[in-house]
Coordinates of C-alpha atoms in Angstrom, one line a residue:
M1 CA 25.5 48.0 198.8
G2 CA 27.1 46.2 201.9
N3 CA 30.2 45.1 200.1
V4 CA 31.6 47.7 198.5
S5 CA 34.9 49.3 200.1
P6 CA 35.2 52.6 202.2
S7 CA 37.6 54.0 199.0
E8 CA 34.6 53.5 196.7
R9 CA 31.9 55.1 198.5
K10 CA 33.9 57.9 199.0
S11 CA 34.5 58.2 195.3
W12 CA 30.9 58.0 195.1
S13 CA 30.0 60.6 197.4
R14 CA 32.7 63.3 195.1
S15 CA 31.0 62.0 191.8
L16 CA 27.2 62.1 192.9
S17 CA 27.5 65.4 194.6
I18 CA 29.0 67.0 191.7
L19 CA 26.0 65.5 189.0
A20 CA 23.7 66.4 192.0
Q21 CA 24.8 70.0 191.8
D22 CA 24.9 70.2 187.9
L23 CA 21.1 69.1 187.4
A24 CA 20.2 71.7 190.0
D25 CA 21.8 74.4 188.0
A26 CA 20.7 73.1 184.7
G27 CA 17.3 73.3 186.6
L28 CA 16.0 69.6 186.9
A29 CA 15.6 69.4 190.0
D30 CA 12.5 67.0 188.9
V31 CA 14.5 64.7 187.5
E32 CA 14.3 61.4 189.2
V33 CA 17.9 59.6 189.2
L34 CA 18.6 55.8 190.0
I35 CA 21.6 55.0 191.0
E36 CA 23.8 52.3 190.8
Y37 CA 21.0 51.1 188.2
Q38 CA 22.2 47.4 188.1
L39 CA 21.4 46.3 184.4
P40 CA 19.0 43.7 184.5
L41 CA 19.9 39.6 184.2
T42 CA 23.6 40.9 185.0
S43 CA 26.0 41.6 187.9
R44 CA 26.8 45.5 186.1
R45 CA 25.9 48.6 187.7
V46 CA 25.3 51.9 186.0
D47 CA 26.4 54.8 187.5
A48 CA 23.6 57.1 187.4
V49 CA 20.1 56.6 184.9
L50 CA 18.3 60.3 184.9
A51 CA 14.5 59.4 184.2
G52 CA 12.4 62.7 182.8
V53 CA 10.4 63.8 179.8
H54 CA 11.7 64.6 176.3
P55 CA 11.6 68.5 175.4
K56 CA 10.5 68.2 172.9
T57 CA 8.5 65.0 172.4
G58 CA 7.1 64.9 175.2
E59 CA 8.3 61.8 175.6
D60 CA 9.9 59.3 178.5
S61 CA 13.9 60.5 177.7
F62 CA 16.5 58.6 179.9
V63 CA 20.5 59.2 180.0
V64 CA 23.0 57.1 181.4
V65 CA 25.4 59.0 183.2
E66 CA 29.1 56.9 183.4
L67 CA 30.9 59.2 186.2
K68 CA 34.9 59.0 185.9
Q69 CA 37.4 61.0 188.7
W70 CA 40.2 60.2 186.2
S71 CA 42.1 63.4 185.4
Y72 CA 44.9 61.9 182.7
A73 CA 43.9 59.3 180.1
T74 CA 46.0 58.5 177.3
H75 CA 45.6 55.7 174.1
Y76 CA 46.6 52.2 175.3
E77 CA 49.7 51.2 172.7
H78 CA 47.9 53.2 170.0
S79 CA 44.3 51.3 170.0
D80 CA 41.3 53.6 169.9
T81 CA 38.9 50.9 171.9
L82 CA 41.1 50.8 175.7
V83 CA 42.8 53.2 177.6
D84 CA 45.7 53.8 179.6
V85 CA 44.7 56.0 183.1
E86 CA 47.0 57.4 185.0
H87 CA 47.5 55.7 188.6
V88 CA 45.3 52.6 187.3
T89 CA 46.9 48.9 186.8
G90 CA 45.9 47.2 183.3
P91 CA 43.6 48.9 180.2
R92 CA 40.5 49.6 180.9
L93 CA 37.7 50.8 178.0
H94 CA 37.3 53.8 176.1
P95 CA 34.6 55.7 178.8
G96 CA 32.3 56.6 174.9
L97 CA 32.4 52.9 174.3
Q98 CA 32.1 51.8 177.9
V99 CA 28.4 53.8 178.0
S100 CA 27.5 53.7 174.8
E101 CA 27.0 49.3 175.4
Y102 CA 25.0 50.2 178.9
C103 CA 22.6 52.3 176.5
E104 CA 22.9 49.3 173.7
Y105 CA 21.7 46.8 176.5
L106 CA 19.4 48.5 178.1
V107 CA 17.3 49.0 174.6
D108 CA 18.6 45.2 173.6
F109 CA 16.9 43.8 177.4
L110 CA 13.9 46.4 178.4
G111 CA 10.2 45.9 176.9
L112 CA 9.7 49.5 177.2
F113 CA 12.3 50.5 174.3
A114 CA 10.8 47.8 172.1
G115 CA 14.2 47.7 170.3
E116 CA 14.0 51.4 169.5
D117 CA 17.0 53.7 171.1
R118 CA 15.3 57.1 170.3
S119 CA 14.3 57.5 174.2
V120 CA 18.0 57.0 175.4
R121 CA 21.1 58.8 175.5
G122 CA 24.8 58.2 177.0
A123 CA 27.1 60.5 178.5
A124 CA 30.9 59.9 179.8
Y125 CA 31.4 62.7 182.8
L126 CA 35.2 63.2 183.8
H127 CA 34.8 65.7 185.8
N128 CA 38.2 66.4 187.1
A129 CA 39.8 66.8 183.8
V130 CA 41.0 69.0 181.6
D131 CA 40.0 68.3 178.0
R132 CA 44.7 68.8 176.9
D133 CA 45.1 66.0 179.8
V134 CA 42.3 63.7 178.2
A135 CA 42.9 64.4 174.6
D136 CA 43.1 61.1 172.7
L137 CA 39.6 60.3 174.3
F138 CA 38.2 62.5 171.7
E139 CA 39.8 60.8 168.7
R140 CA 36.9 58.4 168.9
P141 CA 33.9 59.6 167.2
A142 CA 31.2 61.0 169.5
T143 CA 27.5 59.1 169.3
L144 CA 23.9 60.3 170.9
H145 CA 25.2 57.3 173.6
S146 CA 28.5 57.6 173.5
Q147 CA 29.4 61.7 174.4
I148 CA 32.1 62.7 176.3
F149 CA 32.1 65.8 179.0
T150 CA 35.0 66.8 180.9
K151 CA 35.3 69.4 184.0
Q152 CA 35.9 71.9 181.2
R153 CA 33.1 71.0 179.0
R154 CA 30.8 71.6 182.2
G155 CA 28.7 74.2 179.7
A156 CA 28.1 71.9 177.5
F157 CA 26.9 68.8 179.9
L158 CA 24.4 71.2 181.7
E159 CA 23.2 71.8 177.8
F160 CA 22.8 68.1 176.6
L161 CA 20.7 67.7 180.2
Q162 CA 18.5 70.4 179.3
A163 CA 19.0 69.2 175.6
S164 CA 17.6 65.6 176.9
L165 CA 15.4 66.5 179.8
D166 CA 12.0 68.9 180.3
S167 CA 13.0 71.2 183.6
A168 CA 8.9 71.7 183.5
K169 CA 7.8 67.8 184.3
P170 CA 8.5 65.9 187.0
G171 CA 10.3 62.1 185.8
S172 CA 8.5 60.2 188.0
G173 CA 6.1 58.7 185.9
A174 CA 8.7 58.1 183.5
A175 CA 11.1 56.2 186.2
D176 CA 8.5 54.4 187.3
R177 CA 7.5 52.6 184.0
F178 CA 11.8 51.8 183.4
L179 CA 12.0 50.1 186.8
S180 CA 8.6 48.6 186.3
S181 CA 9.6 47.4 182.8
T182 CA 9.9 43.6 181.5
V183 CA 12.4 42.3 180.1
R184 CA 13.0 39.8 178.0
P185 CA 15.1 37.1 178.2
S186 CA 18.9 36.7 177.6
R187 CA 19.4 35.6 173.8
H188 CA 19.8 32.3 173.5
L189 CA 23.9 31.8 173.2
L190 CA 23.2 28.6 170.5
S191 CA 20.5 30.2 168.8
Y192 CA 22.3 33.8 168.1
A193 CA 25.0 31.7 166.9
A194 CA 24.2 31.7 163.5
A195 CA 23.6 35.2 163.5
E196 CA 27.1 36.1 164.8
L197 CA 28.8 34.5 162.3
K198 CA 26.1 35.0 159.5
E199 CA 24.5 38.4 159.6
R200 CA 27.4 40.0 161.4
S201 CA 25.3 40.4 164.4
H202 CA 26.6 41.0 167.7
F203 CA 25.7 40.1 171.1
T204 CA 26.5 43.0 173.3
L205 CA 30.0 42.4 175.5
L206 CA 29.8 45.0 178.6
D207 CA 33.2 46.4 180.4
E208 CA 35.4 43.4 181.0
Q209 CA 33.6 41.3 178.5
R210 CA 34.8 44.1 176.1
I211 CA 38.2 44.6 177.1
A212 CA 38.8 40.5 176.9
Y213 CA 36.9 41.2 173.4
E214 CA 39.0 44.1 172.4
L215 CA 42.8 42.8 174.3
V216 CA 42.7 39.7 171.7
L217 CA 41.4 41.6 168.6
H218 CA 44.5 43.7 169.9
A219 CA 47.2 41.1 170.4
V220 CA 46.4 40.2 167.2
E221 CA 47.6 43.1 165.9
R222 CA 50.4 43.3 167.3
A223 CA 51.4 39.8 167.6
R224 CA 51.3 39.9 163.4
A225 CA 53.6 43.2 163.5
A226 CA 55.9 41.7 166.3
D227 CA 55.5 38.7 164.5
H228 CA 55.5 37.6 168.2
K229 CA 53.2 35.3 169.8
R230 CA 50.6 36.7 173.0
V231 CA 48.4 34.5 175.4
V232 CA 45.2 35.8 176.4
V233 CA 43.4 34.2 179.3
V234 CA 39.8 35.1 180.4
A235 CA 39.1 33.9 183.4
G236 CA 34.9 34.5 185.0
G237 CA 32.6 32.1 186.7
P238 CA 29.5 30.9 185.5
G239 CA 27.6 33.2 183.6
S240 CA 29.9 36.2 183.1
G241 CA 29.7 35.5 179.4
K242 CA 33.3 33.2 178.7
S243 CA 31.2 31.8 175.6
V244 CA 29.8 35.2 174.4
I245 CA 33.1 36.7 174.4
A246 CA 34.4 33.1 172.1
L247 CA 32.1 33.2 169.4
S248 CA 32.0 37.4 169.2
L249 CA 36.0 36.8 168.4
L250 CA 35.4 34.2 165.9
G251 CA 32.8 35.8 164.2
E252 CA 34.8 39.3 164.1
L253 CA 38.2 37.6 162.9
A254 CA 36.0 35.9 160.1
R255 CA 35.1 38.6 159.0
Q256 CA 38.5 40.2 159.5
G257 CA 39.9 37.7 156.9
R258 CA 42.2 36.3 160.3
T259 CA 42.2 32.5 160.8
A260 CA 40.4 31.1 163.5
L261 CA 38.7 28.0 165.2
H262 CA 36.9 27.3 167.9
A263 CA 38.0 24.5 170.5
T264 CA 36.2 22.3 173.6
G265 CA 37.0 19.7 175.7
S266 CA 33.3 19.2 175.8
R267 CA 31.5 16.9 173.5
S268 CA 28.5 17.8 174.1
F269 CA 29.3 21.9 174.1
T270 CA 30.8 20.8 170.4
Q271 CA 28.5 19.3 168.6
T272 CA 25.9 22.0 170.4
L273 CA 27.8 24.8 168.5
R274 CA 28.1 23.0 165.1
R275 CA 24.1 22.0 164.9
Y276 CA 23.0 25.7 165.7
A277 CA 26.0 28.1 165.1
G278 CA 26.7 25.8 161.6
K279 CA 23.1 24.7 160.7
G280 CA 23.3 24.5 156.8
S281 CA 26.9 25.8 156.2
P282 CA 30.0 23.1 156.3
R283 CA 32.1 25.7 156.8
I284 CA 31.3 27.1 159.4
R285 CA 30.4 23.7 161.3
N286 CA 34.7 23.2 160.9
L287 CA 35.1 25.9 162.9
F288 CA 34.2 23.8 165.9
L289 CA 37.0 21.5 166.9
Y290 CA 38.1 19.8 170.4
F291 CA 41.4 20.4 172.2
N292 CA 42.7 16.8 170.9
S293 CA 42.4 18.0 167.2
F294 CA 46.0 19.5 167.7
M295 CA 48.4 17.4 168.0
E296 CA 49.9 17.7 164.4
A297 CA 48.6 20.9 163.7
D298 CA 51.8 23.5 162.0
R299 CA 52.7 25.6 164.5
N300 CA 51.3 29.4 164.6
G301 CA 49.1 27.8 161.6
L302 CA 46.4 30.0 163.1
D303 CA 46.2 33.7 164.0
V304 CA 44.1 32.5 167.0
L305 CA 43.0 29.7 168.6
I306 CA 40.0 30.1 171.0
C307 CA 39.9 27.5 173.6
D308 CA 37.0 27.8 175.7
E309 CA 35.8 25.9 178.4
A310 CA 39.5 25.5 179.4
H311 CA 39.5 24.6 182.2
R312 CA 39.0 21.1 180.3
I313 CA 42.3 21.1 179.0
R314 CA 43.8 17.4 179.6
E315 CA 47.1 16.8 181.0
T316 CA 47.6 15.0 177.3
S317 CA 45.6 14.8 173.7
V318 CA 46.7 10.4 174.1
N319 CA 42.9 8.6 174.2
R320 CA 42.4 4.9 173.1
F321 CA 41.3 6.4 170.2
T322 CA 44.7 7.4 169.1
R323 CA 47.1 6.3 166.1
A324 CA 50.1 4.4 167.3
V325 CA 52.4 6.8 165.3
Q326 CA 50.7 9.9 167.2
R327 CA 51.3 8.7 170.8
Q328 CA 55.4 9.2 169.7
G329 CA 56.4 12.2 171.4
A330 CA 52.8 13.1 172.6
R331 CA 52.8 16.9 174.0
A332 CA 51.2 18.1 176.6
Q333 CA 47.6 19.2 175.5
L334 CA 48.2 22.8 176.7
E335 CA 51.8 22.9 174.7
E336 CA 49.8 21.9 171.6
L337 CA 47.2 24.5 171.7
V338 CA 49.7 27.4 172.3
A339 CA 51.6 25.9 169.7
S340 CA 49.6 25.9 167.1
A341 CA 48.0 29.8 167.5
R342 CA 50.1 33.3 167.3
V343 CA 47.2 34.6 170.0
P344 CA 45.8 31.2 171.8
V345 CA 42.7 32.6 173.8
F346 CA 42.1 30.8 176.9
L347 CA 38.8 31.2 178.5
L348 CA 37.7 29.1 182.0
D349 CA 36.6 28.9 185.3
E350 CA 38.4 27.0 188.0
H351 CA 35.6 26.2 190.3
Q352 CA 34.5 23.7 187.3
V353 CA 37.0 21.4 187.0
V354 CA 35.0 18.0 187.4
K355 CA 37.0 15.2 185.9
P356 CA 40.4 14.0 187.3
G357 CA 43.1 14.9 185.0
E358 CA 41.6 18.0 183.5
Q359 CA 44.1 21.3 184.4
G360 CA 43.1 24.2 183.3
S361 CA 44.0 27.2 185.3
V362 CA 46.0 30.3 185.6
Q363 CA 48.2 29.9 187.1
E364 CA 49.4 26.5 184.7
I365 CA 48.8 28.9 181.4
T366 CA 50.5 31.9 183.1
A367 CA 53.5 29.3 184.3
Y368 CA 53.8 27.7 181.2
A369 CA 53.7 31.3 178.9
E370 CA 56.4 32.6 181.3
R371 CA 58.9 29.3 180.8
H372 CA 58.5 30.3 177.8
K373 CA 58.9 33.8 177.5
L374 CA 55.5 35.2 176.1
D375 CA 53.6 37.8 176.5
I376 CA 50.2 36.8 178.5
D377 CA 47.6 39.4 179.1
V378 CA 45.0 38.0 181.8
V379 CA 41.5 39.6 182.4
T380 CA 39.1 38.8 184.8
L381 CA 35.5 38.7 184.7
R382 CA 33.5 39.8 187.3
D383 CA 30.1 40.6 185.8
Q384 CA 27.0 37.9 186.4
F385 CA 25.0 36.9 183.5
R386 CA 23.2 33.8 184.8
C387 CA 21.5 33.4 188.1
G388 CA 19.1 35.8 186.8
G389 CA 22.7 38.4 187.2
S390 CA 23.0 37.4 191.4
E391 CA 26.4 38.0 192.4
A392 CA 24.8 37.1 196.2
Y393 CA 23.2 33.6 194.6
E394 CA 26.6 32.2 193.4
Q395 CA 28.7 33.8 196.1
W396 CA 25.9 31.3 198.2
V397 CA 26.2 28.3 196.4
I398 CA 30.4 28.4 196.6
D399 CA 29.7 29.6 200.4
L400 CA 27.3 25.9 200.4
L401 CA 29.7 23.8 198.7
G402 CA 32.6 25.1 200.5
L403 CA 34.9 26.2 197.9
G404 CA 35.4 29.6 199.0
G405 CA 36.3 29.2 202.4
G406 CA 33.2 30.2 203.5
K407 CA 30.6 28.6 205.9
P408 CA 27.1 28.1 204.1
S409 CA 24.5 30.9 204.8
T410 CA 20.8 31.8 204.9
W411 CA 19.4 32.6 201.7
E412 CA 16.8 35.2 201.9
G413 CA 16.2 36.4 198.2
D414 CA 17.4 39.2 196.6
G415 CA 14.4 39.7 194.1
R416 CA 16.3 38.5 191.3
F417 CA 16.9 34.2 192.0
D418 CA 14.6 32.4 192.8
L419 CA 15.8 29.9 194.8
R420 CA 13.9 26.5 196.7
V421 CA 13.7 23.5 198.6
A422 CA 11.0 20.5 197.3
G423 CA 9.8 18.2 199.4
S424 CA 11.0 14.9 196.7
P425 CA 11.4 15.0 193.2
G426 CA 8.6 14.7 192.6
E427 CA 7.3 17.9 193.6
M428 CA 10.4 19.4 192.0
E429 CA 9.3 18.5 188.7
A430 CA 5.7 19.0 189.3
F431 CA 7.0 22.9 189.4
L432 CA 9.4 22.8 186.3
A433 CA 7.2 21.3 184.3
G434 CA 4.8 23.6 184.9
K435 CA 7.6 26.3 184.3
Q436 CA 8.5 24.1 180.9
G437 CA 4.5 24.2 180.0
L438 CA 4.5 28.1 179.8
G439 CA 7.1 27.5 177.3
E440 CA 10.2 28.6 179.9
T441 CA 13.0 26.2 179.8
A442 CA 13.3 23.7 182.6
R443 CA 15.7 20.6 182.8
I444 CA 17.2 18.0 186.6
T445 CA 20.4 16.9 186.3
A446 CA 22.0 15.2 189.6
G447 CA 25.2 14.1 190.7
Y448 CA 26.5 10.8 189.2
C449 CA 25.1 8.2 192.2
W450 CA 23.2 6.3 190.3
P451 CA 24.2 3.2 187.7
W452 CA 23.9 4.0 184.1
S453 CA 22.5 1.4 181.9
D454 CA 22.4 0.8 178.0
P455 CA 19.3 1.6 176.2
R456 CA 16.8 -1.8 176.3
P457 CA 16.5 -4.0 173.1
D458 CA 13.1 -2.1 172.7
G459 CA 14.3 0.7 172.3
T460 CA 13.7 2.8 175.6
L461 CA 15.4 4.3 178.4
V462 CA 16.0 2.5 182.0
D463 CA 14.8 4.7 185.0
D464 CA 18.0 4.4 186.6
V465 CA 17.4 7.4 188.8
R466 CA 15.4 6.2 191.7
I467 CA 14.6 7.5 194.9
G468 CA 11.7 6.5 196.4
T469 CA 8.9 6.1 194.2
W470 CA 10.2 8.4 191.9
S471 CA 12.2 7.5 188.6
R472 CA 13.6 8.8 185.6
P473 CA 16.2 8.0 183.0
W474 CA 19.6 9.6 182.9
N475 CA 20.2 11.5 179.5
V476 CA 21.0 9.5 176.3
K477 CA 24.5 8.1 176.4
N478 CA 25.8 8.8 173.4
D479 CA 24.7 11.0 170.5
R480 CA 21.8 9.3 168.0
S481 CA 18.2 9.5 170.0
V482 CA 16.5 7.4 171.5
G483 CA 12.8 7.2 171.0
D484 CA 12.3 10.9 171.9
A485 CA 15.3 11.7 173.8
P486 CA 17.5 13.6 172.0
G487 CA 21.3 12.3 171.8
S488 CA 23.5 13.4 174.6
P489 CA 25.0 16.5 173.2
F490 CA 21.3 18.3 172.6
W491 CA 19.7 17.3 175.8
A492 CA 20.4 20.3 177.3
T493 CA 18.9 22.5 174.3
D494 CA 16.5 19.9 172.7
P495 CA 12.9 20.2 174.2
N496 CA 12.4 16.5 174.8
G497 CA 15.6 16.4 177.2
F498 CA 13.4 17.6 180.2
G499 CA 12.0 14.0 180.9
Q500 CA 15.4 12.7 181.2
V501 CA 18.0 13.1 184.6
G502 CA 21.0 15.1 183.1
C503 CA 24.7 14.1 184.2
V504 CA 27.5 16.8 184.5
Y505 CA 28.8 16.6 181.9
T506 CA 25.7 17.0 179.5
A507 CA 24.9 20.2 181.4
Q508 CA 28.1 22.3 182.0
G509 CA 28.6 24.9 178.9
F510 CA 24.3 25.5 179.0
E511 CA 21.9 27.7 180.4
Y512 CA 18.1 26.8 180.8
E513 CA 15.8 29.0 182.6
W514 CA 15.0 26.6 185.5
S515 CA 17.2 24.4 186.9
G516 CA 16.0 21.7 189.3
V517 CA 19.1 19.4 191.0
I518 CA 19.3 16.0 192.8
I519 CA 21.8 15.9 195.1
G520 CA 22.7 12.8 195.3
P521 CA 24.1 10.5 198.4
D522 CA 27.7 11.9 197.1
L523 CA 27.4 14.9 198.5
V524 CA 25.5 14.9 202.5
A525 CA 24.7 17.7 205.8
R526 CA 26.4 16.3 208.8
N527 CA 27.1 18.5 211.8
G528 CA 26.2 21.9 209.9
R529 CA 27.7 21.6 206.6
L530 CA 28.3 19.7 203.5
V531 CA 31.0 16.3 203.3
T532 CA 31.3 14.2 200.5
R533 CA 31.5 10.5 200.5
R534 CA 33.1 8.6 197.8
S535 CA 31.3 5.5 198.0
E536 CA 28.2 6.8 196.6
C537 CA 29.4 8.1 193.4
K538 CA 29.7 5.9 190.4
D539 CA 31.4 8.1 188.2
P540 CA 33.5 6.1 186.6
A541 CA 36.2 8.7 185.7
F542 CA 37.3 8.5 189.9
R543 CA 39.3 5.4 189.6
K544 CA 41.1 4.3 193.0
S545 CA 44.2 6.1 192.0
V546 CA 42.2 9.5 192.1
P547 CA 43.5 10.3 195.9
D548 CA 40.6 11.0 198.1
D549 CA 41.3 14.8 198.4
V550 CA 40.9 15.4 194.0
V551 CA 37.8 13.3 194.4
D552 CA 36.0 15.1 197.3
Q553 CA 37.3 18.5 195.3
L554 CA 35.9 17.5 191.8
I555 CA 32.4 16.4 193.7
R556 CA 31.8 19.8 195.3
N557 CA 33.0 21.3 192.0
T558 CA 30.5 19.3 189.7
Y559 CA 27.8 20.6 192.4
K560 CA 28.5 24.0 191.3
V561 CA 28.5 23.7 187.9
L562 CA 24.8 22.0 188.6
L563 CA 23.6 24.3 190.6
T564 CA 24.9 27.7 188.5
R565 CA 22.5 26.0 184.8
G566 CA 19.4 28.5 185.8
M567 CA 18.8 31.9 184.5
R568 CA 15.8 32.4 186.7
G569 CA 15.7 29.6 189.7
T570 CA 16.9 26.6 190.8
T571 CA 14.7 23.8 193.1
L572 CA 16.9 21.4 195.2
V573 CA 15.8 18.0 196.6
S574 CA 18.0 15.7 198.6
D575 CA 16.6 12.0 199.6
D576 CA 19.5 12.1 203.2
P577 CA 16.9 13.1 205.6
E578 CA 19.1 15.3 207.1
T579 CA 20.5 17.0 203.9
R580 CA 17.1 17.9 203.4
D581 CA 16.6 19.6 207.0
F582 CA 20.7 21.8 206.2
L583 CA 19.0 23.3 203.5
I584 CA 15.7 24.1 204.5
D585 CA 16.9 25.5 207.2
L586 CA 19.0 28.0 205.0
V587 CA 16.5 28.8 202.2
H588 CA 14.1 31.4 203.9
V589 CA 12.0 33.0 201.2
R590 CA 8.4 35.2 201.3
R591 CA 7.0 33.8 198.7
S592 CA 3.6 35.0 197.0
P593 CA 0.8 32.7 196.9
E594 CA 1.3 30.2 193.7
T595 CA -0.5 27.6 191.7
V596 CA -0.4 24.6 194.5
Y597 CA 1.3 21.7 192.5
D598 CA -0.5 19.1 190.6
S599 CA -0.2 16.6 193.0
S600 CA -0.9 14.0 189.9
L601 CA 2.5 14.8 188.4
A602 CA 4.8 14.7 191.8
D603 CA 4.5 10.8 192.0
A604 CA 4.0 10.3 187.9

């Protein structure tokens, strides 16, 4: 926990000493206490999980405890899910809801529970507060997962602990089973989108995710009551849950009878959502549009427009297919999107701008809202749900690419994410093929450094990506399959996508378990850092009119996207000797013995 501030350490010290005394007074000295437990596949940490035996059933029993030092809290603008806390800026999630969702998440993701929640209980403990100063919090009905206790209710808290944990039996066995439990893979965003929209099942939203979700629903109510537009911006890195929030909102707003649409600037992402989320339902497919679909939209014709991947907003919606009549008086694309709904919602990651002319940013949207005197809420998602929930890996990537002002650092592993450097693309492909053979998802991507040919007359793809004796084709250029290779929008989700090399435009917005990244000659190591080489980039979007510094930033952002698609691991390869040695020097991980690569695959 080296990145923890002194104030946060002091906070833990005060809260944990109180919890320790309460456990001692309850006679629960043999209960195991897991401090700052990191939820599987995320970077979110729970203050404490108590592990023991249930006094009645004799089965494993767990209590999730969220410790709050708040002494005064009230409703946030009459919301029963958000609260205002004294001396804290901005709304916070209701602590009962927060701990309840921690419990739900554990039941969903730990095989130990097999979807059964009877062995998990949750409590928010406001040990500095008395009832009258947090009275609003008790208006939300409590469940077994969302008990709330204050220092005035300390006796009840001890009784709750005693009813959940047996004082005569040690908790070490339960704690061991909890910590060694299998982790079920996270729900695949696209596979479950249909259930979210049709069957009313919910993704589990945690902390800032749930705050963003509730702020949008709250903004809808306020905008309608006040007849006033309100903008919401949700900013977060790859895998922070932006698209999960988007789909959860779309489903909930549809159930409420609100007029809401989902839009992106990504053809691949929109087409894939239409295929999976809208399967068998043209009505649902029609909920997924593009940013340039709103050139002639009625002003405030929607309650909510959810702009996912909003970093891909363009300067204008006009393109070569735009009719002449639409070109006249064309507005900025951001203006069109904001105008179309009472509550426009923008979900974005500023480090994923990969094409000239993309300009979706917190600064741009905030400035626009301020110029037009619009209310705006900005939520930052700090958690990581991709890359094994490894914040350390995401920071390593940012430092490697020089995106945050830091210097490249050595990766020694954090137990959450598998990073390795392959000696050749054949070696990398063999490793990923092994994962694919086990039923796990794997894909290979590369920087745009090779030409991209049309299919041959016989319908076969050209092996454009060539490194030594190894060669593979790019993913298909358009929506239609070529042989067994899926159309470009489905490269990341169709099992037959393995075998072609994906580019940033087909990978962005998606995730797979194992990622192979070919770092092309447009990004090489020289004198201890990575430098870009514009001349090696074959992307037609990087025209001569695009300044060198912009191209440099976009190439780095491209690799940021490619390096953060994997949920469990990433393998890197470079044909440039100095770059390969540079990467090998940076990745030092002790590994357990593994199956030797199949050499017959390495040069296939």
